Amino acid sequence: MSLKSKVREAAQILKENQVPLWLFADDSLFTLERKKLFSKVWAFVGHVSEFDEWTYLQRYIGDVPVIITKHQGKIMGFLNVCPHRGAKIIREDVGKGEILRCPYHGWTFNMEGKFLGAPMQRGIYQGVDTSSFGMFPIRCETYKGLVFCTIDSNATLDEFLGDMKFFIDIVAGRSEGLVFSSPQRWIVRVNWKTIVDNFIGDSWHFLTAHGWLGEVGLGIQDLKLTSITGVIRVKGGHGVLFTGPSADDYPDIPRPLFYPLWWPNLVEKAKVKLTQREFDVWKKYGTYEMLGHVFPNMAFGNVAYTIDSEPPVPILTFRLWRPISTFETEIWTWLAFDKDEPENLKKKAIDTFLRLFGAAGSVEHDDVAMWESMTENSSKLSSLNLKLKYYGGMNQSPTQFEGPGELYYGGNNEGNTISFFKEYLNYLEGEELDDM
Ligand code: FES
Ligand SMILES: [Fe+2]
């Protein structure tokens, strides 16, 4: 069967609340994703707080390296491709300076990508117009301090984020701004879409894959309560997941996210900074976790977890699943702090984060083991056309909701993965599939 027919058939299977297993890690998809998905979306690359004047960073759109610079307050993006022979202009992930110089023949650019010169250029380029020798630019924009870039999107960033801005505001617009750590990065042998499936709406696995946390008194205090979830479907393949019961069912939990215990001033600040609806949603549903997944491969998590038998500590992280190959993904995690966050809370958040999450944390390896097995099965058995059941909550109706999108409260609704894959296939479909 041609790839085009397979993609069309997959779209039909999604309508039955099933996901073809091959969609996760079939080898034929990787090049297609680079060409038709990642080059067309607005990709998250970092936060304005990571830049001082003259800082430049190497970041990625899908698996394509890009250079992000800051010059005179303006953040700009370029492909990390030298216009001379196509070599990478920078090798380092972060640097500081007034110029960028390609290591191959020494073409040199300023931070706005303009060609400044090359060794012995006077003789070599005598009479040649060098004005077109600049670095290849890409579009860069920010929303609430988050930096997004696109190679070739038809939409504005505003249109691309759509209703997801409501939820981004809650984490990135509730205070005087955020300060990001440098990213923690680690490579796992999984396809990036198995992580999306988890972050966009799966809290069911807490009871099983992470069940041991409850037994040893780590993580969330009452794992059973986390099975009461609110799954929000946001147009554009985005999704949000709130775990824990809402304030209607369990009013006594300090909401949002135990901040009233650790930092009541943030809640007061957020009342002013957020719209009434945004604040109400955060306060009502922000119990243990508020996870947002921005299409296609970025997530954020404002979660409250417990270590050392203390009340849960609120932590804010931003995530990126950088595809390296069909079978490898680099997980990026930034720990973020609201400006003026008290030092004791910062210390607690760092400690809680390091002990539970990331490369050395005790929680995420549970998930990675599952994602590895999904990836392996998907790639080995792609010819069998196996269909996975995403029937959880399929007969549920949306609940009355103060925010945008459709809220499915309780019942572990599994539909967010379906809507992610529908959007994913919208990008992949098209006549050019015949040529691939
Ligand atoms: S490839 Fe960059 S200077 Fe030649
Ligand atoms: Fe998990």
Tab-separated table of C-alpha atoms and ligand atoms in Angstrom:
chain	number	residue	atom	x	y	z
A	1	MET	CA	0.000	0.000	0.000
A	2	SER	CA	1.358	3.456	-0.859
A	3	LEU	CA	2.135	5.870	1.938
A	4	LYS	CA	-0.615	8.145	0.692
A	5	SER	CA	-3.216	5.360	0.978
A	6	LYS	CA	-1.890	4.385	4.398
A	7	VAL	CA	-2.219	7.954	5.652
A	8	ARG	CA	-5.762	8.180	4.249
A	9	GLU	CA	-6.701	4.884	5.861
A	10	ALA	CA	-5.251	6.051	9.174
A	11	ALA	CA	-7.530	9.102	9.071
A	12	GLN	CA	-10.526	6.765	8.721
A	13	ILE	CA	-9.364	4.578	11.613
A	14	LEU	CA	-9.110	7.627	13.890
A	15	LYS	CA	-12.795	8.281	13.278
A	16	GLU	CA	-13.488	4.930	14.981
A	17	ASN	CA	-11.618	6.089	18.114
A	18	GLN	CA	-8.717	3.846	17.237
A	19	VAL	CA	-5.093	4.651	16.429
A	20	PRO	CA	-3.104	2.526	13.983
A	21	LEU	CA	-0.065	1.222	15.887
A	22	TRP	CA	2.224	2.012	12.936
A	23	LEU	CA	1.515	5.761	13.274
A	24	PHE	CA	3.874	5.988	16.234
A	25	ALA	CA	7.116	4.682	14.811
A	26	ASP	CA	6.886	3.525	11.233
A	27	ASP	CA	10.150	4.486	9.538
A	28	SER	CA	8.419	6.027	6.530
A	29	LEU	CA	6.977	8.829	8.649
A	30	PHE	CA	10.132	10.547	9.831
A	31	THR	CA	11.096	12.320	6.596
A	32	LEU	CA	7.473	13.159	5.978
A	33	GLU	CA	7.211	14.780	9.409
A	34	ARG	CA	10.273	16.919	8.744
A	35	LYS	CA	8.997	18.072	5.375
A	36	LYS	CA	5.287	18.479	5.985
A	37	LEU	CA	4.801	18.903	9.720
A	38	PHE	CA	7.751	20.511	11.472
A	39	SER	CA	8.532	22.970	8.676
A	40	LYS	CA	4.922	24.218	8.773
A	41	VAL	CA	4.241	24.635	12.488
A	42	TRP	CA	5.312	27.280	14.993
A	43	ALA	CA	7.905	25.400	17.022
A	44	PHE	CA	8.763	26.263	20.612
A	45	VAL	CA	12.470	27.044	20.977
A	46	GLY	CA	12.848	28.632	24.408
A	47	HIS	CA	12.094	31.651	26.571
A	48	VAL	CA	13.187	35.284	26.423
A	49	SER	CA	14.834	34.959	29.849
A	50	GLU	CA	17.445	32.658	28.293
A	51	PHE	CA	18.819	35.576	26.268
A	52	ASP	CA	21.019	38.448	27.264
A	53	GLU	CA	22.044	40.899	24.598
A	54	TRP	CA	24.570	39.163	22.275
A	55	THR	CA	23.516	35.671	23.367
A	56	TYR	CA	22.923	33.125	20.649
A	57	LEU	CA	21.518	29.638	21.038
A	58	GLN	CA	21.317	26.549	18.888
A	59	ARG	CA	17.793	25.155	19.047
A	60	TYR	CA	15.730	22.790	16.883
A	61	ILE	CA	12.603	22.794	14.764
A	62	GLY	CA	11.849	19.103	14.596
A	63	ASP	CA	15.326	17.740	13.958
A	64	VAL	CA	16.511	20.815	12.035
A	65	PRO	CA	19.048	22.974	13.910
A	66	VAL	CA	18.396	26.707	13.999
A	67	ILE	CA	20.226	29.671	15.485
A	68	ILE	CA	18.358	32.124	17.678
A	69	THR	CA	20.024	35.479	18.345
A	70	LYS	CA	19.181	38.587	20.274
A	71	HIS	CA	20.249	41.942	18.952
A	72	GLN	CA	19.092	45.329	20.229
A	73	GLY	CA	16.289	43.647	22.117
A	74	LYS	CA	15.013	41.755	19.094
A	75	ILE	CA	14.992	37.966	18.931
A	76	MET	CA	15.762	36.616	15.474
A	77	GLY	CA	16.077	33.135	14.003
A	78	PHE	CA	18.123	31.568	11.198
A	79	LEU	CA	18.743	28.120	9.830
A	80	ASN	CA	22.066	26.824	11.124
A	81	VAL	CA	23.194	26.505	7.527
A	82	CYS	CA	26.015	28.455	5.977
A	83	PRO	CA	24.966	30.041	2.666
A	84	HIS	CA	28.415	29.161	1.269
A	85	ARG	CA	28.539	25.336	1.372
A	86	GLY	CA	25.764	24.429	3.769
A	87	ALA	CA	27.962	23.641	6.771
A	88	LYS	CA	26.692	24.371	10.271
A	89	ILE	CA	27.639	27.906	11.250
A	90	ILE	CA	27.727	27.114	14.956
A	91	ARG	CA	28.440	23.852	16.794
A	92	GLU	CA	27.912	25.079	20.322
A	93	ASP	CA	24.467	25.124	21.953
A	94	VAL	CA	24.948	28.497	23.569
A	95	GLY	CA	27.358	31.342	22.971
A	96	LYS	CA	27.899	35.034	23.355
A	97	GLY	CA	29.468	37.428	20.910
A	98	GLU	CA	28.979	40.084	18.285
A	99	ILE	CA	29.621	37.867	15.289
A	100	LEU	CA	29.001	34.323	14.084
A	101	ARG	CA	31.751	32.713	12.020
A	102	CYS	CA	31.389	29.537	10.013
A	103	PRO	CA	34.300	27.204	10.827
A	104	TYR	CA	34.685	25.924	7.248
A	105	HIS	CA	35.888	28.945	5.220
A	106	GLY	CA	35.274	31.663	7.749
A	107	TRP	CA	32.233	33.456	6.379
A	108	THR	CA	31.274	35.867	9.111
A	109	PHE	CA	27.884	37.308	9.975
A	110	ASN	CA	26.496	39.790	12.446
A	111	MET	CA	23.730	38.862	14.881
A	112	GLU	CA	21.118	39.990	12.374
A	113	GLY	CA	22.454	37.448	9.893
A	114	LYS	CA	24.120	39.983	7.597
A	115	PHE	CA	27.289	38.861	5.803
A	116	LEU	CA	30.240	40.863	7.102
A	117	GLY	CA	33.126	39.301	5.251
A	118	ALA	CA	35.413	36.306	4.800
A	119	PRO	CA	39.184	35.744	4.855
A	120	MET	CA	40.877	37.109	1.719
A	121	GLN	CA	37.506	38.130	0.361
A	122	ARG	CA	38.814	41.212	-1.418
A	123	GLY	CA	40.604	39.136	-4.021
A	124	ILE	CA	38.086	36.323	-4.141
A	125	TYR	CA	34.950	38.429	-4.416
A	126	GLN	CA	36.359	41.304	-6.405
A	127	GLY	CA	33.464	42.930	-8.216
A	128	VAL	CA	30.986	40.442	-6.698
A	129	ASP	CA	27.831	41.687	-5.020
A	130	THR	CA	27.856	40.015	-1.574
A	131	SER	CA	24.574	41.521	-0.399
A	132	SER	CA	22.738	38.195	-0.816
A	133	PHE	CA	25.260	36.274	1.315
A	134	GLY	CA	23.294	36.654	4.558
A	135	MET	CA	22.190	33.759	6.764
A	136	PHE	CA	18.863	32.086	5.896
A	137	PRO	CA	16.235	33.751	8.129
A	138	ILE	CA	13.234	32.097	9.753
A	139	ARG	CA	10.285	33.838	11.426
A	140	CYS	CA	10.452	34.214	15.206
A	141	GLU	CA	7.772	35.550	17.528
A	142	THR	CA	7.090	35.496	21.231
A	143	TYR	CA	3.956	34.919	23.242
A	144	LYS	CA	4.103	35.748	26.966
A	145	GLY	CA	7.876	35.393	26.791
A	146	LEU	CA	7.808	31.994	25.060
A	147	VAL	CA	9.774	32.023	21.811
A	148	PHE	CA	8.367	30.229	18.775
A	149	CYS	CA	9.876	29.968	15.291
A	150	THR	CA	8.618	28.715	11.990
A	151	ILE	CA	10.288	27.773	8.745
A	152	ASP	CA	7.201	27.997	6.566
A	153	SER	CA	3.888	28.361	8.413
A	154	ASN	CA	0.949	29.960	6.622
A	155	ALA	CA	-0.499	31.119	9.938
A	156	THR	CA	0.506	33.796	12.416
A	157	LEU	CA	1.659	32.592	15.839
A	158	ASP	CA	-1.535	34.033	17.257
A	159	GLU	CA	-3.664	31.945	14.907
A	160	PHE	CA	-1.536	28.855	15.456
A	161	LEU	CA	-1.853	28.955	19.251
A	162	GLY	CA	-5.551	29.869	19.097
A	163	ASP	CA	-7.453	28.918	22.243
A	164	MET	CA	-4.314	27.406	23.739
A	165	LYS	CA	-3.275	30.960	24.632
A	166	PHE	CA	-5.869	30.882	27.415
A	167	PHE	CA	-3.957	28.064	29.143
A	168	ILE	CA	-0.506	29.446	28.310
A	169	ASP	CA	-1.583	32.694	29.989
A	170	ILE	CA	-2.264	30.781	33.202
A	171	VAL	CA	1.314	29.526	33.455
A	172	ALA	CA	3.252	32.269	31.665
A	173	GLY	CA	1.131	35.378	32.183
A	174	ARG	CA	0.036	35.190	35.824
A	175	SER	CA	2.994	37.071	37.307
A	176	GLU	CA	5.579	39.662	36.276
A	177	GLY	CA	7.085	37.034	33.970
A	178	LEU	CA	9.046	33.808	34.120
A	179	VAL	CA	12.708	32.973	34.459
A	180	PHE	CA	13.824	29.750	32.793
A	181	SER	CA	16.664	27.487	33.877
A	182	SER	CA	18.921	26.174	31.153
A	183	PRO	CA	17.328	23.037	29.730
A	184	GLN	CA	18.036	19.593	31.097
A	185	ARG	CA	18.419	17.280	28.105
A	186	TRP	CA	18.454	13.513	27.833
A	187	ILE	CA	18.051	11.083	24.985
A	188	VAL	CA	15.572	8.224	25.148
A	189	ARG	CA	14.971	5.383	22.726
A	190	VAL	CA	11.378	6.280	21.963
A	191	ASN	CA	9.437	7.903	19.172
A	192	TRP	CA	8.378	11.438	20.148
A	193	LYS	CA	4.683	10.763	19.516
A	194	THR	CA	4.506	8.155	22.285
A	195	ILE	CA	5.351	11.010	24.684
A	196	VAL	CA	2.685	13.255	23.169
A	197	ASP	CA	0.115	10.514	23.747
A	198	ASN	CA	1.041	10.479	27.429
A	199	PHE	CA	1.253	14.211	28.108
A	200	ILE	CA	-1.798	15.288	26.159
A	201	GLY	CA	-4.304	13.438	28.266
A	202	ASP	CA	-3.192	10.314	30.128
A	203	SER	CA	-3.448	10.259	33.890
A	204	TRP	CA	-4.835	6.741	34.005
A	205	HIS	CA	-1.339	5.274	34.148
A	206	PHE	CA	-0.565	7.008	37.482
A	207	LEU	CA	-2.290	4.195	39.340
A	208	THR	CA	-0.289	1.463	37.640
A	209	ALA	CA	2.942	2.599	35.959
A	210	HIS	CA	3.617	5.004	38.861
A	211	GLY	CA	1.633	3.062	41.454
A	212	TRP	CA	4.751	2.429	43.547
A	213	LEU	CA	5.021	6.173	44.269
A	214	GLY	CA	1.971	6.011	46.488
A	215	GLU	CA	3.318	2.925	48.257
A	216	VAL	CA	6.553	4.670	49.236
A	217	GLY	CA	4.941	8.028	50.031
A	218	LEU	CA	6.388	9.941	47.089
A	219	GLY	CA	4.704	11.997	44.424
A	220	ILE	CA	1.033	12.693	44.755
A	221	GLN	CA	-0.401	12.068	48.185
A	222	ASP	CA	-3.531	10.280	47.091
A	223	LEU	CA	-3.028	8.581	43.751
A	224	LYS	CA	-6.678	7.542	43.570
A	225	LEU	CA	-7.742	11.178	43.558
A	226	THR	CA	-5.625	11.767	40.468
A	227	SER	CA	-7.832	9.425	38.512
A	228	ILE	CA	-10.471	12.161	38.619
A	229	THR	CA	-9.341	14.195	35.663
A	230	GLY	CA	-10.446	16.986	33.436
A	231	VAL	CA	-9.348	16.516	29.844
A	232	ILE	CA	-9.711	19.564	27.619
A	233	ARG	CA	-9.707	19.278	23.865
A	234	VAL	CA	-8.347	22.438	22.299
A	235	LYS	CA	-8.731	23.085	18.575
A	236	GLY	CA	-5.552	22.741	16.535
A	237	GLY	CA	-4.351	19.447	18.031
A	238	HIS	CA	-3.554	21.026	21.407
A	239	GLY	CA	-4.740	19.571	24.702
A	240	VAL	CA	-4.883	20.182	28.443
A	241	LEU	CA	-5.104	17.767	31.345
A	242	PHE	CA	-6.044	18.634	34.910
A	243	THR	CA	-5.544	15.866	37.451
A	244	GLY	CA	-7.255	15.635	40.789
A	245	PRO	CA	-10.850	16.457	41.647
A	246	SER	CA	-12.158	19.932	40.973
A	247	ALA	CA	-13.079	22.402	43.710
A	248	ASP	CA	-16.735	21.422	43.250
A	249	ASP	CA	-16.033	17.873	44.468
A	250	TYR	CA	-13.193	18.421	46.980
A	251	PRO	CA	-13.301	22.063	48.070
A	252	ASP	CA	-10.742	21.759	50.891
A	253	ILE	CA	-7.582	21.173	48.838
A	254	PRO	CA	-5.551	24.437	48.703
A	255	ARG	CA	-5.942	25.556	45.101
A	256	PRO	CA	-4.470	26.461	42.752
A	257	LEU	CA	-1.800	23.779	43.113
A	258	PHE	CA	-1.054	24.336	46.804
A	259	TYR	CA	0.256	27.861	46.084
A	260	PRO	CA	-1.905	29.265	48.936
A	261	LEU	CA	0.329	27.293	51.344
A	262	TRP	CA	3.671	28.134	49.770
A	263	TRP	CA	3.233	31.523	48.122
A	264	PRO	CA	-0.172	33.192	48.627
A	265	ASN	CA	1.038	36.396	46.957
A	266	LEU	CA	1.257	34.651	43.607
A	267	VAL	CA	-2.447	33.892	43.796
A	268	GLU	CA	-3.179	37.556	44.534
A	269	LYS	CA	-0.935	38.626	41.671
A	270	ALA	CA	-2.613	36.185	39.290
A	271	LYS	CA	-6.026	37.621	40.151
A	272	VAL	CA	-4.849	40.900	38.672
A	273	LYS	CA	-2.804	39.558	35.785
A	274	LEU	CA	-5.195	36.923	34.441
A	275	THR	CA	-8.675	37.393	33.071
A	276	GLN	CA	-11.445	36.383	35.448
A	277	ARG	CA	-12.145	33.253	33.393
A	278	GLU	CA	-8.494	32.215	33.324
A	279	PHE	CA	-8.147	32.685	37.058
A	280	ASP	CA	-11.380	30.812	37.774
A	281	VAL	CA	-10.320	27.817	35.668
A	282	TRP	CA	-6.886	27.668	37.321
A	283	LYS	CA	-8.397	27.886	40.799
A	284	LYS	CA	-11.160	25.398	40.207
A	285	TYR	CA	-9.245	22.692	38.346
A	286	GLY	CA	-5.615	23.313	39.357
A	287	THR	CA	-5.494	20.599	42.008
A	288	TYR	CA	-2.449	18.351	41.478
A	289	GLU	CA	-1.522	18.899	37.872
A	290	MET	CA	-2.225	21.203	34.998
A	291	LEU	CA	-0.520	19.847	31.900
A	292	GLY	CA	-0.756	21.604	28.570
A	293	HIS	CA	0.353	20.151	25.270
A	294	VAL	CA	1.023	22.582	22.450
A	295	PHE	CA	0.912	21.015	19.005
A	296	PRO	CA	3.028	19.253	17.944
A	297	ASN	CA	5.836	18.623	20.477
A	298	MET	CA	5.876	21.121	23.349
A	299	ALA	CA	4.323	20.791	26.780
A	300	PHE	CA	4.143	22.602	30.082
A	301	GLY	CA	3.305	21.314	33.508
A	302	ASN	CA	2.313	23.175	36.630
A	303	VAL	CA	2.195	20.327	39.122
A	304	ALA	CA	2.221	19.857	42.884
A	305	TYR	CA	4.120	16.821	44.100
A	306	THR	CA	5.231	15.735	47.516
A	307	ILE	CA	8.544	14.533	48.911
A	308	ASP	CA	9.677	14.378	52.548
A	309	SER	CA	6.069	14.039	53.818
A	310	GLU	CA	5.414	17.733	53.249
A	311	PRO	CA	2.442	19.275	51.484
A	312	PRO	CA	2.825	19.031	47.699
A	313	VAL	CA	5.275	21.565	46.258
A	314	PRO	CA	4.201	23.487	43.138
A	315	ILE	CA	6.645	23.184	40.242
A	316	LEU	CA	6.510	24.682	36.765
A	317	THR	CA	8.277	23.037	33.838
A	318	PHE	CA	8.299	23.457	30.089
A	319	ARG	CA	9.046	20.500	27.844
A	320	LEU	CA	10.102	19.744	24.327
A	321	TRP	CA	10.280	16.374	22.579
A	322	ARG	CA	13.032	16.801	19.986
A	323	PRO	CA	12.868	14.060	17.378
A	324	ILE	CA	16.315	12.707	16.508
A	325	SER	CA	15.208	9.697	14.498
A	326	THR	CA	12.216	7.382	14.337
A	327	PHE	CA	13.572	5.631	17.414
A	328	GLU	CA	15.247	8.413	19.356
A	329	THR	CA	14.002	11.547	21.048
A	330	GLU	CA	15.783	14.127	23.135
A	331	ILE	CA	13.664	15.289	26.061
A	332	TRP	CA	14.230	18.925	27.007
A	333	THR	CA	12.997	20.192	30.346
A	334	TRP	CA	13.235	23.741	31.589
A	335	LEU	CA	12.393	24.438	35.208
A	336	ALA	CA	10.696	27.839	35.318
A	337	PHE	CA	10.173	30.268	38.180
A	338	ASP	CA	7.843	33.196	38.440
A	339	LYS	CA	9.779	36.414	38.984
A	340	ASP	CA	10.048	37.152	42.718
A	341	GLU	CA	9.387	33.516	43.627
A	342	PRO	CA	10.509	33.044	47.252
A	343	GLU	CA	13.915	31.375	47.650
A	344	ASN	CA	12.590	28.619	49.909
A	345	LEU	CA	9.972	27.631	47.332
A	346	LYS	CA	12.567	27.687	44.547
A	347	LYS	CA	14.824	25.375	46.546
A	348	LYS	CA	11.927	23.020	47.267
A	349	ALA	CA	10.878	23.071	43.621
A	350	ILE	CA	14.405	22.247	42.414
A	351	ASP	CA	14.736	19.445	44.934
A	352	THR	CA	11.303	18.005	44.143
A	353	PHE	CA	11.922	18.265	40.418
A	354	LEU	CA	15.339	16.599	40.538
A	355	ARG	CA	14.181	13.760	42.736
A	356	LEU	CA	11.039	12.986	40.769
A	357	PHE	CA	11.467	14.159	37.177
A	358	GLY	CA	14.026	14.372	34.414
A	359	ALA	CA	17.032	12.215	33.661
A	360	ALA	CA	17.772	11.295	37.276
A	361	GLY	CA	14.240	11.477	38.677
A	362	SER	CA	12.332	8.454	39.846
A	363	VAL	CA	9.075	9.051	37.946
A	364	GLU	CA	9.935	9.476	34.306
A	365	HIS	CA	11.771	6.199	33.863
A	366	ASP	CA	8.466	4.433	34.474
A	367	ASP	CA	7.033	6.256	31.479
A	368	VAL	CA	10.084	5.855	29.269
A	369	ALA	CA	9.965	2.072	29.715
A	370	MET	CA	6.376	2.104	28.404
A	371	TRP	CA	7.185	4.443	25.504
A	372	GLU	CA	10.157	2.275	24.512
A	373	SER	CA	7.944	-0.784	24.271
A	374	MET	CA	5.315	1.108	22.237
A	375	THR	CA	8.027	2.364	19.879
A	376	GLU	CA	9.525	-1.078	19.414
A	377	ASN	CA	6.172	-2.740	18.774
A	378	SER	CA	5.065	0.008	16.430
A	379	SER	CA	8.127	-0.276	14.234
A	380	LYS	CA	8.391	-4.073	14.209
A	381	LEU	CA	4.723	-4.742	13.572
A	382	SER	CA	3.837	-1.879	11.266
A	383	SER	CA	2.851	-4.198	8.416
A	384	LEU	CA	0.148	-5.885	10.521
A	385	ASN	CA	-2.084	-2.815	10.643
A	386	LEU	CA	-2.980	-3.313	14.295
A	387	LYS	CA	-5.487	-0.855	15.732
A	388	LEU	CA	-5.206	0.477	19.281
A	389	LYS	CA	-8.344	1.134	21.300
A	390	TYR	CA	-8.881	4.707	22.439
A	391	TYR	CA	-12.412	4.131	23.672
A	392	GLY	CA	-11.900	5.690	27.119
A	393	GLY	CA	-14.677	8.220	27.698
A	394	MET	CA	-15.858	7.973	24.095
A	395	ASN	CA	-19.519	8.165	25.102
A	396	GLN	CA	-18.939	11.104	27.420
A	397	SER	CA	-20.417	14.508	26.647
A	398	PRO	CA	-18.479	17.684	27.325
A	399	THR	CA	-19.106	19.259	30.722
A	400	GLN	CA	-20.180	22.866	31.147
A	401	PHE	CA	-16.879	24.772	31.166
A	402	GLU	CA	-15.766	28.325	31.877
A	403	GLY	CA	-12.791	28.169	29.513
A	404	PRO	CA	-12.314	27.543	25.786
A	405	GLY	CA	-12.246	24.043	24.305
A	406	GLU	CA	-14.279	21.031	25.359
A	407	LEU	CA	-13.893	19.764	28.905
A	408	TYR	CA	-14.441	16.077	29.651
A	409	TYR	CA	-14.491	15.778	33.415
A	410	GLY	CA	-13.873	12.396	35.077
A	411	GLY	CA	-13.603	9.125	33.214
A	412	ASN	CA	-10.096	9.360	31.731
A	413	ASN	CA	-11.220	10.556	28.363
A	414	GLU	CA	-8.722	9.347	25.751
A	415	GLY	CA	-9.888	11.561	22.911
A	416	ASN	CA	-7.061	14.128	23.041
A	417	THR	CA	-4.665	11.702	21.384
A	418	ILE	CA	-7.222	11.163	18.622
A	419	SER	CA	-7.535	14.905	18.020
A	420	PHE	CA	-3.727	15.254	18.058
A	421	PHE	CA	-3.381	12.565	15.392
A	422	LYS	CA	-6.198	14.073	13.303
A	423	GLU	CA	-4.314	17.360	13.199
A	424	TYR	CA	-1.041	15.500	12.568
A	425	LEU	CA	-2.537	13.736	9.551
A	426	ASN	CA	-3.968	17.015	8.248
A	427	TYR	CA	-0.390	18.237	7.969
A	428	LEU	CA	0.869	15.008	6.425
A	429	GLU	CA	-1.845	14.591	3.825
A	430	GLY	CA	-1.537	16.070	0.367
A	431	GLU	CA	-0.824	15.296	-3.232
A	432	GLU	CA	2.962	15.446	-2.814
A	433	LEU	CA	2.800	12.176	-0.894
A	434	ASP	CA	2.898	10.447	-4.272
A	435	ASP	CA	6.414	11.734	-4.848
A	436	MET	CA	7.903	10.593	-1.566
B	1	FES	S1	30.664	26.537	4.326
B	1	FES	FE1	30.623	28.192	5.651
B	1	FES	S2	32.241	29.414	4.990
B	1	FES	FE2	32.238	27.814	3.577
B	2	FE	FE	3.784	9.270	33.760
